XYZ file of C-alpha atoms in Angstrom:
564
model
C 1.966 25.470 4.153
C 3.502 26.065 7.266
C -0.231 26.914 8.825
C -1.246 23.980 7.478
C 1.037 21.485 8.878
C 1.171 23.316 12.369
C -0.693 20.344 14.307
C 0.447 19.880 17.786
C 1.962 16.492 17.386
C 3.851 14.544 14.807
C 1.692 11.645 14.439
C -1.098 14.684 13.399
C 1.260 15.823 10.481
C 1.668 12.309 9.137
C -1.769 11.467 9.215
C -3.174 14.704 7.743
C -0.864 14.497 4.884
C -1.282 11.172 3.980
C -5.545 11.071 4.814
C -5.565 13.397 1.857
C -4.159 10.926 -0.770
C -5.932 7.945 0.881
C -9.225 9.598 0.360
C -8.613 10.515 -3.639
C -7.590 7.422 -4.002
C -10.517 6.015 -2.424
C -12.624 8.733 -4.308
C -11.196 7.245 -7.572
C -12.108 3.538 -6.869
C -16.085 4.420 -5.805
C -15.891 6.620 -9.092
C -14.753 3.379 -11.131
C -17.031 1.119 -9.539
C -19.667 3.112 -10.143
C -18.931 4.020 -13.716
C -17.748 0.180 -14.624
C -21.442 -0.939 -12.851
C -23.237 1.539 -15.462
C -21.512 0.024 -18.219
C -22.173 -3.478 -16.899
C -25.882 -2.602 -17.064
C -26.307 -1.325 -20.873
C -24.366 -4.021 -21.754
C -26.907 -6.301 -19.926
C -30.010 -4.457 -21.092
C -28.777 -4.785 -24.597
C -27.891 -8.712 -24.166
C -30.916 -9.301 -22.238
C -33.817 -6.727 -23.712
C -32.481 -4.790 -26.968
C -30.871 -7.906 -29.078
C -33.300 -10.606 -27.287
C -36.080 -7.899 -28.827
C -34.610 -7.941 -32.272
C -34.096 -11.653 -32.367
C -37.560 -11.993 -31.945
C -38.812 -9.511 -34.352
C -36.687 -10.666 -36.824
C -37.333 -14.269 -36.212
C -41.400 -13.309 -36.259
C -40.694 -11.342 -39.934
C -38.586 -14.479 -41.248
C -40.961 -17.070 -40.016
C -43.835 -15.179 -41.277
C -42.064 -15.025 -44.834
C -41.197 -18.780 -44.962
C -45.108 -19.725 -43.779
C -46.217 -17.710 -46.882
C -44.037 -19.666 -49.035
C -44.310 -22.877 -47.879
C -48.469 -22.189 -47.570
C -48.118 -21.024 -51.352
C -45.470 -23.718 -52.336
C -48.005 -26.647 -50.695
C -51.133 -25.493 -52.621
C -49.438 -25.253 -55.855
C -46.873 -28.354 -55.631
C -49.098 -30.891 -53.105
C -46.470 -31.526 -51.077
C -47.172 -32.655 -47.376
C -43.643 -31.749 -46.136
C -44.303 -28.072 -46.922
C -47.240 -28.273 -44.862
C -45.319 -29.860 -42.249
C -42.565 -26.936 -42.829
C -45.147 -24.587 -42.358
C -46.224 -26.387 -39.102
C -42.524 -26.255 -37.949
C -42.511 -22.362 -38.986
C -45.227 -21.743 -36.809
C -43.822 -23.695 -33.993
C -40.804 -21.272 -34.573
C -42.832 -18.248 -34.719
C -44.630 -19.229 -31.325
C -40.877 -19.765 -29.837
C -39.774 -16.304 -30.853
C -43.267 -14.866 -29.365
C -42.278 -16.388 -25.980
C -38.907 -14.891 -26.532
C -40.060 -11.679 -26.614
C -42.642 -11.882 -24.444
C -40.033 -12.929 -21.444
C -38.192 -9.238 -22.361
C -41.796 -7.227 -22.470
C -43.788 -6.252 -25.868
C -45.201 -3.184 -26.760
C -49.299 -2.788 -28.019
C -47.896 -3.126 -31.614
C -46.248 -6.315 -30.972
C -49.547 -7.788 -29.403
C -51.702 -6.618 -32.363
C -49.225 -7.892 -34.919
C -49.574 -11.334 -33.174
C -53.171 -11.206 -33.208
C -52.921 -10.331 -36.717
C -50.607 -13.437 -36.927
C -52.961 -15.817 -35.148
C -55.897 -14.516 -37.508
C -53.792 -15.375 -40.517
C -53.096 -18.361 -39.403
C -56.330 -19.707 -38.826
C -57.185 -18.581 -42.208
C -54.763 -20.139 -43.753
C -55.746 -23.400 -42.204
C -59.402 -22.586 -42.662
C -59.760 -20.904 -46.399
C -56.626 -21.926 -47.788
C -55.205 -25.668 -46.589
C -59.002 -26.798 -45.884
C -60.364 -25.617 -49.346
C -57.198 -26.997 -51.059
C -57.224 -30.304 -49.432
C -61.314 -30.626 -50.521
C -60.253 -30.080 -54.008
C -60.349 -26.598 -54.595
C -56.815 -25.506 -55.734
C -58.012 -22.509 -57.705
C -60.071 -20.908 -54.836
C -57.257 -21.731 -52.208
C -54.824 -19.868 -54.535
C -57.412 -16.923 -54.539
C -57.824 -17.257 -50.789
C -54.170 -17.176 -50.631
C -53.363 -14.147 -52.674
C -56.199 -12.209 -50.542
C -54.354 -13.044 -47.374
C -51.105 -11.802 -48.592
C -51.349 -8.028 -48.251
C -52.022 -8.939 -44.534
C -48.537 -10.951 -44.633
C -47.259 -7.423 -46.157
C -48.457 -5.931 -43.412
C -47.446 -8.040 -40.726
C -43.864 -8.369 -41.730
C -43.514 -4.573 -41.863
C -44.841 -4.167 -38.648
C -42.163 -6.777 -36.945
C -40.134 -5.011 -39.714
C -40.353 -1.729 -37.899
C -40.237 -3.002 -34.507
C -36.834 -4.538 -35.262
C -35.998 -1.566 -36.853
C -36.729 -0.063 -33.359
C -34.929 -2.549 -31.165
C -32.029 -2.022 -33.574
C -31.738 1.939 -33.262
C -32.223 1.254 -29.158
C -29.512 -0.998 -29.578
C -26.890 1.506 -31.365
C -28.357 4.142 -28.588
C -27.035 2.230 -25.522
C -23.698 1.125 -27.838
C -22.849 5.070 -28.059
C -23.807 5.314 -24.080
C -21.239 2.581 -23.472
C -18.647 3.832 -25.369
C -19.005 7.703 -24.249
C -18.962 6.132 -20.882
C -15.839 4.139 -21.183
C -14.131 7.297 -22.947
C -15.213 9.429 -20.309
C -14.113 6.679 -17.503
C -10.571 6.534 -19.403
C -9.935 10.248 -18.991
C -10.824 10.701 -15.439
C -8.825 7.783 -14.539
C -5.838 8.512 -16.240
C -6.077 12.362 -14.944
C -6.994 11.717 -11.348
C -4.010 9.159 -11.309
C -1.464 11.579 -12.037
C -2.943 14.217 -9.843
C -2.794 11.473 -7.288
C 0.751 10.665 -8.198
C 1.472 14.274 -7.644
C 0.123 14.543 -4.849
C 1.481 11.630 -2.756
C 5.031 12.926 -3.797
C 4.417 16.317 -2.944
C 3.102 15.620 0.861
C 6.275 13.379 1.186
C 8.363 15.447 0.439
C 6.820 18.657 2.682
C 5.888 16.105 5.607
C 9.343 14.841 5.712
C 10.664 18.611 5.170
C 8.751 20.021 8.066
C 9.504 16.936 10.048
C 13.451 16.724 9.694
C 14.194 20.708 8.904
C 14.230 21.714 12.993
C 15.400 17.917 13.931
C 18.284 18.774 11.954
C 18.665 22.395 13.157
C 18.406 21.107 16.553
C 20.743 18.323 16.623
C 23.457 20.870 14.938
C 22.807 23.103 18.142
C 23.515 20.201 20.134
C 26.723 19.494 18.362
C 27.704 23.283 18.793
C 27.203 22.846 22.843
C 28.213 19.328 23.115
C 31.849 21.610 21.488
C 31.602 23.795 23.788
C 30.050 26.962 21.958
C 27.098 28.555 24.032
C 27.185 32.152 21.474
C 24.800 31.028 19.773
C 21.077 33.162 19.649
C 18.312 31.075 20.777
C 16.672 28.562 18.131
C 12.828 30.147 17.019
C 10.517 28.499 15.937
C 6.428 28.648 15.546
C 5.617 24.697 16.017
C 3.546 23.870 18.594
C 4.277 19.658 18.243
C 6.696 17.849 20.040
C 9.402 19.358 18.119
C 8.455 22.736 18.818
C 8.921 21.238 22.876
C 12.208 20.035 21.815
C 13.493 23.221 20.245
C 12.119 25.341 23.563
C 13.789 22.662 25.870
C 16.954 23.123 23.900
C 16.940 26.850 24.255
C 15.930 26.701 27.543
C 19.404 24.342 28.506
C 21.509 25.996 26.511
C 20.662 29.497 28.618
C 20.719 27.567 31.559
C 24.253 26.535 31.121
C 25.173 29.994 30.097
C 24.149 31.231 33.049
C 25.718 28.951 35.191
C 29.095 28.902 33.249
C 28.895 32.625 33.869
C 28.630 32.006 37.357
C 30.858 29.166 37.731
C 33.768 31.632 35.952
C 33.068 34.433 38.737
C 33.004 31.875 41.311
C 36.246 30.345 40.359
C 38.279 33.446 40.340
C 36.541 34.140 43.476
C 38.063 31.337 44.812
C 41.717 31.685 43.218
C 41.850 35.174 45.033
C 40.919 33.907 47.941
C 42.748 30.791 47.930
C 46.168 32.812 46.992
C 45.612 35.309 49.984
C 45.195 32.713 51.939
C 48.147 30.614 51.177
C 49.962 34.087 51.469
C 48.300 34.748 55.104
C 49.305 31.103 56.653
C 52.767 31.443 54.925
C 53.173 34.663 57.054
C 51.457 33.095 59.773
C 53.876 30.104 59.911
C 56.955 32.965 59.479
C 56.008 34.880 62.304
C 55.412 32.445 64.969
C 58.255 33.635 67.043
C 56.038 37.074 67.140
C 52.948 35.497 67.762
C 52.490 37.470 71.126
C 53.324 40.876 68.929
C 50.687 40.135 65.983
C 48.462 38.320 68.151
C 45.794 41.157 67.630
C 46.636 41.362 63.858
C 46.312 37.429 63.546
C 42.646 37.378 65.410
C 41.407 40.288 62.991
C 42.793 38.523 60.137
C 41.431 35.120 61.157
C 37.789 36.556 61.958
C 38.025 38.074 58.320
C 39.184 34.713 56.843
C 36.320 33.123 58.645
C 33.984 35.414 57.162
C 35.198 35.490 53.774
C 35.167 31.517 54.369
C 31.599 31.672 55.186
C 30.527 33.862 52.045
C 32.461 31.454 49.754
C 30.915 28.934 51.360
C 27.143 30.554 50.859
C 28.257 31.386 47.095
C 29.555 27.802 46.409
C 26.147 26.392 47.632
C 24.306 28.415 45.622
C 26.739 27.769 42.559
C 26.270 23.866 43.464
C 22.350 24.298 43.158
C 22.405 25.972 39.720
C 25.092 23.108 38.371
C 22.235 20.733 39.926
C 19.418 23.094 38.269
C 21.497 22.757 34.991
C 21.953 18.621 35.269
C 18.270 18.226 35.940
C 17.352 20.606 32.504
C 19.634 18.162 30.738
C 18.261 15.321 32.070
C 14.670 16.554 30.673
C 16.101 17.501 27.345
C 17.247 14.219 27.314
C 13.090 12.968 28.075
C 12.302 15.218 25.579
C 14.224 13.625 22.690
C 13.078 10.036 23.994
C 9.729 11.345 23.271
C 10.254 12.577 19.835
C 12.359 9.062 19.486
C 9.200 7.386 20.119
C 6.993 9.926 17.807
C 9.055 8.767 14.918
C 8.694 5.148 15.500
C 4.864 5.866 15.707
C 5.491 7.924 12.682
C 7.308 4.745 11.157
C 4.406 2.296 12.529
C 2.230 4.927 10.515
C 3.796 4.565 6.744
C 3.612 0.552 7.197
C -0.301 0.732 7.598
C -0.044 3.244 4.635
C 1.740 0.807 2.684
C -1.004 -1.819 3.691
C -3.676 0.560 2.597
C -2.209 0.948 -0.762
C -2.036 -2.974 -1.136
C -5.602 -3.605 -0.540
C -6.380 -0.526 -2.987
C -3.379 -2.311 -5.381
C -6.381 -5.891 -4.920
C -9.316 -2.995 -5.740
C -7.749 -2.160 -8.959
C -7.396 -5.809 -9.621
C -10.802 -6.633 -9.228
C -11.674 -3.909 -11.465
C -9.526 -4.971 -14.338
C -11.203 -8.647 -13.882
C -14.663 -7.308 -13.746
C -13.896 -5.266 -17.187
C -12.512 -8.450 -18.657
C -15.790 -10.270 -17.863
C -17.483 -7.361 -19.855
C -15.478 -8.249 -22.587
C -16.573 -11.952 -22.524
C -20.598 -10.980 -22.359
C -19.258 -8.790 -25.899
C -18.271 -12.079 -27.300
C -21.272 -13.327 -25.982
C -23.268 -10.874 -28.356
C -21.038 -11.742 -31.260
C -22.179 -15.218 -30.889
C -26.016 -14.087 -30.997
C -25.062 -11.940 -34.363
C -23.760 -15.135 -35.578
C -26.766 -17.196 -34.825
C -29.037 -13.874 -36.445
C -26.195 -14.418 -39.631
C -27.300 -18.474 -39.701
C -30.788 -17.867 -40.034
C -30.240 -15.139 -42.963
C -28.654 -17.851 -44.962
C -31.215 -20.183 -43.982
C -34.100 -17.697 -45.315
C -31.842 -16.476 -48.504
C -31.803 -20.622 -49.406
C -35.284 -20.813 -48.761
C -36.188 -17.907 -50.750
C -34.286 -19.236 -53.892
C -35.690 -22.800 -53.197
C -39.120 -21.124 -53.440
C -38.256 -19.422 -56.662
C -37.431 -22.657 -58.039
C -40.635 -23.873 -57.401
C -42.738 -21.075 -58.476
C -40.576 -21.627 -61.894
C -41.820 -25.003 -61.906
C -45.385 -23.593 -61.251
C -45.347 -21.495 -64.143
C -47.584 -19.041 -64.576
C -49.615 -20.206 -61.128
C -46.212 -19.566 -59.431
C -45.862 -15.855 -60.095
C -47.338 -14.440 -56.770
C -45.233 -17.265 -55.323
C -42.146 -15.957 -57.250
C -42.931 -12.254 -55.812
C -42.977 -13.861 -52.222
C -39.749 -15.473 -52.876
C -38.268 -12.107 -54.273
C -39.767 -10.649 -50.953
C -38.021 -13.249 -49.010
C -34.903 -12.950 -50.201
C -34.635 -8.968 -49.932
C -35.546 -9.727 -46.069
C -32.647 -11.725 -45.883
C -30.312 -9.224 -47.429
C -31.515 -6.641 -45.019
C -31.189 -8.746 -41.896
C -27.611 -9.430 -43.487
C -26.934 -5.898 -43.438
C -28.297 -5.143 -39.684
C -25.853 -8.171 -38.920
C -23.062 -6.603 -40.341
C -24.122 -3.179 -38.544
C -24.566 -5.316 -35.217
C -21.421 -6.951 -35.439
C -19.585 -3.370 -35.967
C -21.290 -2.286 -32.560
C -20.242 -5.058 -30.995
C -16.427 -4.585 -32.219
C -16.782 -0.948 -31.154
C -17.777 -2.128 -27.415
C -14.914 -4.578 -27.331
C -12.415 -2.247 -28.982
C -13.523 0.298 -25.655
C -13.877 -2.135 -23.217
C -10.022 -3.176 -24.038
C -8.808 -0.009 -23.920
C -10.837 0.411 -20.283
C -8.801 -2.475 -19.325
C -5.342 -0.730 -20.212
C -6.328 2.188 -18.593
C -7.131 0.302 -15.322
C -3.421 -1.755 -15.991
C -2.164 2.212 -16.331
C -4.181 2.829 -13.145
C -3.072 0.007 -11.422
C 0.843 1.163 -12.179
C 0.353 4.456 -10.695
C -0.897 2.465 -7.868
C 2.504 0.592 -7.754
C 4.440 3.629 -7.935
C 2.469 5.601 -4.996
C 3.264 2.542 -2.846
C 6.956 2.710 -3.618
C 7.097 6.652 -3.097
C 5.479 5.874 0.617
C 8.172 3.064 1.231
C 10.759 5.999 0.354
C 9.235 7.682 3.015
C 9.320 5.486 5.445
C 13.458 5.331 4.683
C 13.218 8.508 5.250
C 11.509 8.433 8.943
C 14.165 5.824 9.342
C 17.070 8.377 8.819
C 15.091 10.666 10.979
C 15.378 8.552 13.848
C 18.957 7.799 13.383
C 19.512 11.369 13.583
C 17.347 11.597 16.862
C 19.539 9.243 18.301
C 22.545 11.045 17.653
C 21.374 13.639 19.018
C 20.445 11.977 22.211
C 23.987 10.845 22.375
C 25.280 14.360 22.723
C 22.899 15.343 24.990
C 24.153 12.457 27.286
C 27.427 13.966 26.453
C 26.545 17.490 27.826
C 25.031 15.537 31.287
C 28.312 14.244 31.815
C 30.100 17.039 31.562
C 27.596 18.741 34.092
C 27.814 15.980 35.806
C 32.024 16.296 36.105
C 31.164 19.960 37.419
C 28.864 18.953 40.383
C 31.227 16.682 41.552
C 34.182 19.164 41.495
C 32.077 21.770 42.809
C 30.979 19.600 45.233
C 34.522 18.721 46.530
C 35.358 22.392 46.532
C 32.455 23.571 48.943
C 33.480 20.882 51.215
C 37.046 22.432 51.013
C 35.974 25.619 51.420
C 33.811 24.606 54.804
C 36.995 22.888 55.943
C 38.877 26.283 55.333
C 35.836 28.169 57.193
C 35.898 25.685 59.976
C 39.913 26.097 60.244
C 39.449 29.521 59.847
C 37.457 29.835 63.107
C 39.667 27.168 64.797
C 42.198 29.420 64.721
C 40.162 32.939 65.633
C 39.541 30.914 68.634
C 42.952 29.586 69.634
C 44.157 33.195 68.920
C 43.857 33.541 72.696
C 45.866 30.663 73.344
C 48.360 31.651 71.270
C 51.138 31.919 73.671
C 50.696 28.469 75.051
C 50.085 26.864 71.603
C 52.613 28.278 69.383
C 53.285 24.687 67.716
C 49.499 23.891 67.488
C 48.885 27.071 65.548
C 52.196 26.389 63.316
C 50.478 23.285 62.746
C 47.221 24.664 61.827
C 48.960 27.320 59.700
C 50.446 23.962 57.761
C 46.610 22.584 57.241
C 45.535 26.390 55.943
C 48.087 26.536 53.407
C 47.501 22.775 52.037
C 43.640 23.361 52.044
C 44.503 26.745 50.286
C 46.723 24.424 47.720
C 44.257 22.109 47.097
C 41.565 24.683 46.966
C 43.828 26.778 44.204
C 44.345 23.237 42.184
C 40.566 22.686 42.269
C 40.128 26.397 40.997
C 42.175 25.848 38.283
C 40.597 22.403 37.607
C 36.991 24.476 37.154
C 38.607 27.177 35.000
C 39.487 24.375 32.906
C 36.459 23.056 32.542
C 34.723 26.540 32.187
C 37.443 27.311 29.336
C 36.503 23.958 27.110
C 33.014 26.360 26.645
C 32.567 29.352 24.351
C 30.222 32.088 26.279
């Protein structure tokens, strides 16, 4: 896991962590769109093709039954309204034929239509015309001869209707299977995306906050004066890794500097004590200057040499203090860079939240499309109701035909057979309507299940958005921690600045001592004539030695604040 998140910047870590989640959500949206589009295509095919074909075939079958019954009733009773009904049923058959051709027909359908046209022509020429010429018995015989053709045509349309019904059942089953598959995949994918989002957020926050907290604790120890800790270890190559390296470098340089300061401070203390003692001795023995002139000259030269060496050491020490101070400023710059990166991370979290809002709108759009699918299913129910009305009307016509056959007596037997066939056909239509109603209700049920599933997915997206907002709060806490760490670094830099200022004053004092020592060595040759000047110079040396001793004590006090 560390190798996966071992990027060169914090921004890369954040983008890598959340790009996976966004990609998975995007792929889920594409899958939902494809699945719903397929369901819509299947439903449209049922409504615009299969169902229309079924209605046309059933309508052609029904109009054929109605026409044979009205034709028989006309030649038996002579009522002209029955002939008008025959013509009306003929027009209805043409309308059903146009409906079938609008969605595409087969060769079997064309053959049946041709037979229907031929039968209609035969009815007009051999039945109606013969009957109107006064030959009722011949018309009845001709009608009976045409009855097998009617049965063949009706059976053909019935077979076509059964085929259309079978295709509707197949499409309905496929829609149900697709709906169940889509529901399962959406639930599983939404759960996995939620788990992955939470895990990614926790891992990313841990990878970023853990080393920062470690550096912050180390800065607190350094600010408290504890420099005895081992260097921090890290494999990170990003800004946090640079921050850890800079903190280690600052701690090492500060430790070396304070060690040198401690050594120089002890040297300065010893030299100042010796210098004070020498100055007091020179002052007490001013009356014996002539006797101890050579010794004083030697001591002055030694003192000048020691002061020069000390000045050289203090110059090196001042350079080290300045170097450590510069390192402290660089650490502060790195801290500011990390703070900027954290702010960018917060901006990235805001952008991710906006992306989740877009996904939210996509899911809402998907719910609306599935609800539109439910409305189309309602239209199917309306069409099925229309078919049921046609079946009821056909059954009523069969009843009327049976009554007319009973009135006709012996001549109405063939008419009664046709009426019975019409009644059976109406019952078959009612059964088909019931089956289709069951299929439509299953489609509506599955559509409702898909709607509920999409709503669940919408809830999961909201949970993912809340988790991203929680991660944004974590980045805010990281920002506050880095700000506190910057304050500790500023405190360390302030202490180093104080050390640099004291070191500068100490260097000036040592230079002043060196100058006085040189003047004392030069004035040895004139000691006899200037004893008072020498005594006054020794007073200045004693005062400078005391001042140097005080500065050394202050420097020791600053060094003792740190634990090496």
